[in-house]
Amino acid sequence: MMQTVILGIETSCDETAAAVVVDGRKMLSNIVSSQIDIHREYGGVVPEIAARKHVESISFIVQQALKVANMSLDDINGIAVSNGPGLVGALLVGLSFAKSLAFAKKLPLMGVQHIYSHICANYLTDETWQPPFICLVVSGGHTHIIEVADYNKCVILARTRDDAVGEAFDKVGRILKLPYPGGPEIDKLATFGNATAVKFPKSSFEDSLDFSFSGLKSAVFQYLQKNPVSTEEDIANIAASFQKTAVDILVANTITACKQKGLTSVAIAGGVAANKGLRAAITAACSENNFSLHLPNIEYCTDNAAMVASGGFYKYKLGLFDKYNLNAYPSIDI
Ligand code: KG4
Ligand code: ZN
């Protein structure tokens, strides 16, 4: 059978990434150049710097992805690129590059929505994993519970009403004076902190599985004002307590969504899906409820282009090609 080889390109935030994936499932290369060290100095991503760094790296990263996959552009069947949501200046770099390549080589172009591509990370680690399932998408910009009814049919069941959970991790990290981004730092500290040391409030809404994390972030801030921390143990206890509170809400609402929809398969996606506490808690909850669970490999959780290529493949299969004048959309729903 003929194989479909997709080149994926991702520049929605602070990672310049390119990948080659066969049939939406088999990763041949996955090159990610992170700008985190540059943005850390400013305590967060500086959009203008992100865009400029993408311009400097994109050509080399795409060449690397082809080289590692042992392919040339002549072996590629289509080009998939993130075109939103994200930082518009950053998105435009990858998009312009992808459009130029597609135009020059007369290849189909598939714009891939960024949250959708995070969900597709799950197809890269298990060749048999398929819809329907419920996906908890947790990243720096989004917190969604999504019913993945089919490869190209996603329905948002719940979303955050304020901060994304990754954003809450990063803000709490800043409050605790940890390096940027706070998420992985809190994850590390939480492994030796006591998660029951501080009781933080859990938010919930009547008749809705929506999330709210800004109150939790403020609760950590207020706790620290009243109880200044002195030891590393104190900080680890706060990190562990905050993480457990956030994770408990994410897991509880995901399980309820499954029950409401009569679905018994669960996946997670996005940068926060790398979190050890979340992975352990969702594993325990799924086994308790006899649900099947898929956890994507860590390398596919944070921003990468293999997930974009996978998402592009499922558009390619349906002939859902975009025109070469495709635009970038900083906020576009799945
Ligand atoms: O998906 P992603 O790479 O970019 C967006 O699309 O936003 O997610 C980045 C987010 C950041 O907020 C980062 O702190 C968080 O994912 N993150 C983590 C972990 N690794 C990354 N949060 C908690 N625990 C982690 N291990
Ligand atoms: Zn992302």
Coordinates of C-alpha atoms and ligand atoms in Angstrom, one line a residue:
M1 CA 0.0 0.0 0.0
M2 CA 1.2 3.6 -0.8
Q3 CA 2.5 5.5 2.2
T4 CA 1.6 9.1 2.9
V5 CA 4.5 11.1 4.1
I6 CA 3.7 14.5 5.8
L7 CA 6.1 17.2 6.8
G8 CA 4.9 19.0 9.9
I9 CA 5.9 22.5 10.9
E10 CA 5.2 24.2 14.3
T11 CA 6.0 27.7 15.4
S12 CA 3.0 28.8 17.5
C13 CA 4.9 29.8 20.6
D14 CA 8.5 29.4 21.6
E15 CA 9.5 26.1 20.0
T16 CA 10.7 26.0 16.3
A17 CA 9.8 22.4 15.3
A18 CA 9.6 20.3 12.2
A19 CA 8.9 16.5 11.8
V20 CA 8.3 13.8 9.2
V21 CA 5.5 11.4 9.9
V22 CA 4.2 8.4 7.8
D23 CA 0.5 7.7 7.7
G24 CA -0.2 9.9 10.7
R25 CA 1.3 7.3 13.0
K26 CA 5.0 6.6 12.4
M27 CA 7.5 9.3 13.4
L28 CA 10.6 9.4 11.2
S29 CA 12.0 12.6 12.6
N30 CA 10.9 15.1 15.3
I31 CA 13.2 18.1 15.6
V32 CA 12.4 20.7 18.3
S33 CA 14.5 23.8 19.0
S34 CA 13.3 25.4 22.2
Q35 CA 13.8 29.1 22.9
I36 CA 13.1 28.7 26.6
D37 CA 16.6 29.7 27.7
I38 CA 16.2 33.0 25.9
H39 CA 12.7 33.8 27.3
R40 CA 13.6 32.7 30.9
E41 CA 15.5 35.9 31.4
Y42 CA 12.2 37.8 31.0
G43 CA 10.0 35.4 33.1
G44 CA 7.8 34.5 30.1
V45 CA 7.6 34.3 26.3
V46 CA 8.3 37.7 24.6
P47 CA 6.3 37.5 21.3
E48 CA 8.6 39.7 19.3
I49 CA 11.7 37.7 20.3
A50 CA 9.9 34.4 19.6
A51 CA 9.0 35.4 16.1
R52 CA 12.6 36.6 15.3
K53 CA 14.2 33.5 16.7
H54 CA 11.8 31.3 14.6
V55 CA 13.0 33.2 11.5
E56 CA 16.6 32.4 12.4
S57 CA 15.9 28.7 12.9
I58 CA 13.1 27.5 10.7
S59 CA 15.1 26.7 7.6
F60 CA 17.7 24.7 9.4
I61 CA 15.1 22.9 11.5
V62 CA 13.1 21.8 8.5
Q63 CA 16.3 20.6 6.7
Q64 CA 17.2 18.6 9.8
A65 CA 13.8 17.0 10.0
L66 CA 14.2 15.9 6.3
K67 CA 17.8 14.8 6.9
V68 CA 17.0 12.7 10.0
A69 CA 14.1 11.1 8.1
N70 CA 16.5 10.4 5.3
M71 CA 14.2 12.1 2.8
S72 CA 14.1 15.0 0.4
L73 CA 11.2 17.3 -0.4
D74 CA 10.4 15.0 -3.4
D75 CA 9.4 12.2 -1.0
I76 CA 6.9 14.4 0.8
N77 CA 3.2 14.1 0.0
G78 CA 1.9 17.1 1.9
I79 CA 2.8 19.9 4.3
A80 CA 1.0 20.4 7.6
V81 CA 1.5 23.6 9.6
S82 CA 0.1 25.1 12.8
N83 CA -1.9 28.2 11.8
G84 CA -3.6 29.0 15.2
P85 CA -4.2 29.5 18.0
G86 CA -0.9 31.0 19.2
L87 CA 1.3 34.1 18.9
V88 CA 0.4 35.6 15.6
G89 CA 4.0 36.8 14.7
A90 CA 5.4 33.4 15.7
L91 CA 2.7 31.5 13.7
L92 CA 3.3 33.5 10.6
V93 CA 6.9 32.4 10.4
G94 CA 6.1 28.7 10.2
L95 CA 3.0 29.3 8.1
S96 CA 4.9 31.5 5.5
F97 CA 7.7 28.9 5.3
A98 CA 5.2 26.1 4.8
K99 CA 3.2 28.0 2.2
S100 CA 6.4 28.8 0.2
L101 CA 7.5 25.2 0.3
A102 CA 4.1 23.9 -0.7
F103 CA 3.8 26.4 -3.5
A104 CA 7.3 25.7 -4.8
K105 CA 6.8 22.0 -4.8
K106 CA 3.1 22.0 -5.7
L107 CA 2.2 20.1 -2.6
P108 CA -1.1 20.0 -0.7
L109 CA -1.1 22.3 2.3
M110 CA -3.0 21.5 5.5
G111 CA -3.4 24.2 8.2
V112 CA -3.7 22.4 11.5
Q113 CA -5.4 23.8 14.6
H114 CA -2.9 23.7 17.5
I115 CA -5.2 22.0 20.1
Y116 CA -6.3 19.4 17.6
S117 CA -2.6 18.6 16.9
H118 CA -2.0 18.1 20.6
I119 CA -4.7 15.5 20.6
C120 CA -3.1 13.8 17.7
A121 CA 0.1 13.2 19.8
N122 CA -1.8 10.2 21.1
Y123 CA -1.8 8.6 17.6
L124 CA 2.0 8.7 17.5
T125 CA 2.6 6.5 20.6
D126 CA 0.0 3.8 20.0
E127 CA -0.7 2.6 16.5
T128 CA -4.1 1.1 17.6
W129 CA -5.4 4.1 19.6
Q130 CA -8.4 5.6 17.8
P131 CA -11.6 7.6 18.4
P132 CA -14.0 7.8 20.0
F133 CA -12.4 8.9 23.3
I134 CA -12.5 11.8 25.8
C135 CA -9.3 13.9 25.7
L136 CA -8.2 16.2 28.5
V137 CA -6.1 18.9 26.7
V138 CA -3.9 20.8 29.2
S139 CA -1.4 23.3 27.9
G140 CA 0.0 26.7 28.7
G141 CA -2.8 28.4 26.7
H142 CA -5.8 26.0 27.0
T143 CA -7.6 23.6 29.3
H144 CA -10.3 21.7 27.5
I145 CA -12.2 18.4 27.9
I146 CA -12.9 17.3 24.3
E147 CA -15.0 14.5 22.9
V148 CA -13.0 13.1 20.0
A149 CA -15.9 11.5 18.2
D150 CA -13.8 10.8 15.0
Y151 CA -10.4 11.8 13.6
N152 CA -11.8 15.1 12.3
K153 CA -14.7 15.5 14.7
C154 CA -14.0 17.2 18.1
V155 CA -16.6 18.6 20.4
I156 CA -15.5 20.8 23.4
L157 CA -17.3 19.6 26.5
A158 CA -15.6 21.9 29.0
R159 CA -13.0 24.7 29.1
T160 CA -11.4 27.0 31.5
R161 CA -13.2 30.2 32.3
D162 CA -10.1 32.1 33.2
D163 CA -6.4 30.8 33.4
A164 CA -5.3 27.7 31.6
V165 CA -3.9 25.2 34.0
G166 CA -0.3 25.5 32.5
E167 CA -0.6 29.2 33.0
A168 CA -1.6 28.6 36.6
F169 CA 1.5 26.3 37.1
D170 CA 3.7 29.0 35.6
K171 CA 2.2 31.8 37.7
V172 CA 2.5 29.8 40.9
G173 CA 6.1 29.0 39.8
R174 CA 6.7 32.7 39.6
I175 CA 5.1 33.3 43.0
L176 CA 7.4 30.6 44.4
K177 CA 10.4 32.3 42.7
L178 CA 11.1 29.2 40.5
P179 CA 12.7 29.5 37.1
Y180 CA 10.4 29.8 34.0
P181 CA 8.5 27.8 33.1
G182 CA 7.1 26.9 36.5
G183 CA 5.2 23.7 35.4
P184 CA 8.2 21.3 35.2
E185 CA 9.8 22.9 38.3
I186 CA 6.6 22.4 40.4
D187 CA 6.3 18.8 39.1
K188 CA 9.9 18.1 40.3
L189 CA 9.3 19.7 43.7
A190 CA 6.0 17.9 44.2
T191 CA 7.6 14.5 44.1
F192 CA 9.1 15.1 47.5
G193 CA 6.6 17.6 48.9
N194 CA 3.6 16.7 51.1
A195 CA 0.5 17.2 49.0
T196 CA -1.8 17.4 52.1
A197 CA 0.3 20.1 53.8
V198 CA -1.9 23.0 52.6
K199 CA -5.6 22.8 51.8
F200 CA -6.3 25.0 48.8
P201 CA -9.8 25.6 47.5
K202 CA -11.2 23.6 44.6
S203 CA -13.5 25.5 42.1
S204 CA -16.5 23.9 40.5
F205 CA -19.5 25.1 38.6
E206 CA -23.1 23.9 38.8
D207 CA -24.3 22.0 35.7
S208 CA -20.9 22.5 34.0
L209 CA -17.6 20.7 33.8
D210 CA -15.8 24.0 33.1
F211 CA -12.6 24.9 35.1
S212 CA -11.4 27.9 36.9
F213 CA -7.8 28.2 38.1
S214 CA -7.3 31.9 38.8
G215 CA -8.8 31.5 42.3
L216 CA -6.4 28.7 43.1
K217 CA -3.4 30.8 41.9
S218 CA -4.6 33.7 44.2
A219 CA -5.1 31.3 47.1
V220 CA -1.4 30.3 46.8
F221 CA -0.4 33.9 46.7
Q222 CA -2.4 34.8 49.7
Y223 CA -1.2 31.8 51.6
L224 CA 2.4 32.9 51.0
Q225 CA 1.7 36.4 52.2
K226 CA 0.4 35.1 55.5
N227 CA 3.0 32.2 55.8
P228 CA 6.3 33.3 54.3
V229 CA 8.3 30.2 53.4
S230 CA 11.9 29.7 54.5
T231 CA 12.9 26.1 53.7
E232 CA 13.0 24.1 50.5
E233 CA 10.6 21.7 52.3
D234 CA 8.0 24.5 52.7
I235 CA 8.2 25.3 49.0
A236 CA 7.9 21.6 48.0
N237 CA 4.9 21.2 50.3
I238 CA 3.1 24.2 48.7
A239 CA 4.1 23.0 45.2
A240 CA 2.7 19.5 45.9
S241 CA -0.5 20.8 47.5
F242 CA -1.2 23.2 44.6
Q243 CA -0.4 20.5 42.0
K244 CA -2.7 18.0 43.8
T245 CA -5.6 20.5 43.9
A246 CA -5.3 21.3 40.2
V247 CA -4.9 17.6 39.2
D248 CA -7.8 16.4 41.3
I249 CA -10.2 18.9 39.5
L250 CA -8.8 17.9 36.1
V251 CA -9.2 14.2 36.7
A252 CA -12.6 14.4 38.4
N253 CA -14.2 16.4 35.6
T254 CA -12.7 14.2 32.9
I255 CA -14.1 11.0 34.5
T256 CA -17.5 12.7 34.8
A257 CA -17.4 13.7 31.2
C258 CA -16.8 10.1 30.2
K259 CA -19.8 8.9 32.3
Q260 CA -22.0 11.6 30.8
K261 CA -21.0 10.7 27.2
G262 CA -21.0 6.9 27.9
L263 CA -17.4 6.7 26.7
T264 CA -14.8 4.5 28.4
S265 CA -11.6 5.6 26.6
V266 CA -9.5 8.5 27.9
A267 CA -6.4 10.3 26.6
I268 CA -4.5 13.3 27.7
A269 CA -2.6 15.9 25.7
G270 CA -0.6 19.2 25.9
G271 CA 2.4 20.4 27.9
V272 CA 0.8 19.7 31.3
A273 CA 0.2 16.1 30.2
A274 CA 3.9 15.6 31.0
N275 CA 3.1 16.2 34.7
K276 CA 3.9 13.1 36.8
G277 CA 1.1 13.8 39.3
L278 CA -1.5 14.1 36.6
R279 CA -0.3 11.0 34.8
A280 CA -0.5 9.0 38.1
A281 CA -3.9 10.4 39.1
I282 CA -5.6 9.8 35.8
T283 CA -4.1 6.3 35.6
A284 CA -5.5 5.5 39.0
A285 CA -8.9 7.0 38.2
C286 CA -9.2 5.1 34.9
S287 CA -8.3 1.8 36.4
E288 CA -10.8 2.4 39.2
N289 CA -13.5 3.0 36.6
N290 CA -12.3 0.3 34.2
F291 CA -11.6 2.8 31.5
S292 CA -8.9 2.4 28.9
L293 CA -6.3 5.2 29.0
H294 CA -3.6 6.5 26.7
L295 CA -0.8 8.6 27.9
P296 CA 1.3 10.2 25.1
N297 CA 5.1 10.0 25.3
I298 CA 6.6 13.0 27.1
E299 CA 8.3 14.2 23.9
Y300 CA 4.9 14.5 22.2
C301 CA 3.2 16.4 25.1
T302 CA 5.0 19.8 24.8
D303 CA 4.9 21.6 21.5
N304 CA 6.4 19.6 18.6
A305 CA 5.7 19.1 14.9
A306 CA 5.2 15.3 14.8
M307 CA 1.7 15.9 16.3
V308 CA 1.1 18.6 13.6
A309 CA 2.1 16.1 10.8
S310 CA -0.2 13.5 12.3
G311 CA -3.1 16.0 12.4
G312 CA -2.3 17.1 8.8
F313 CA -2.5 13.4 7.7
Y314 CA -6.1 13.1 8.9
K315 CA -7.0 16.2 6.9
Y316 CA -5.0 14.9 3.9
K317 CA -7.0 11.7 3.9
L318 CA -10.2 13.6 3.5
G319 CA -8.8 15.9 0.9
L320 CA -9.2 18.9 3.2
F321 CA -6.5 21.0 1.7
D322 CA -6.0 24.7 2.3
K323 CA -5.2 27.4 -0.2
Y324 CA -1.8 28.9 -0.5
N325 CA -3.2 32.2 0.9
L326 CA -4.0 30.5 4.3
N327 CA -3.8 33.0 7.2
A328 CA -2.8 32.7 10.8
Y329 CA -5.4 33.0 13.6
P330 CA -4.2 33.9 17.1
S331 CA -7.4 32.6 18.6
I332 CA -9.4 30.0 16.7
D333 CA -11.4 27.2 18.3
I334 CA -11.0 23.5 17.4
Ligands
KG4_1 O1 1.6 22.5 25.1 P1 2.7 23.4 25.5 O2 4.1 23.0 25.2 O3 2.5 24.8 24.9 C1 1.2 25.4 24.7 O4 0.5 25.1 23.7 O5 0.8 26.2 25.6 O6 2.5 23.7 27.1 C2 3.4 24.5 27.8 C3 2.9 24.4 29.2 C4 3.6 25.4 30.1 O7 2.7 26.1 30.9 C5 4.5 24.5 31.0 O8 4.7 25.0 32.3 C6 3.6 23.3 31.1 O9 3.0 23.1 29.8 N1 4.3 22.0 31.5 C7 4.1 21.4 32.6 C8 5.0 20.3 32.6 N2 5.8 20.4 31.5 C9 5.3 21.4 30.8 N3 3.3 21.6 33.6 C10 3.3 20.7 34.7 N4 4.2 19.7 34.8 C11 5.0 19.4 33.8 N5 5.9 18.4 33.9
ZN2 ZN 0.9 23.6 22.6

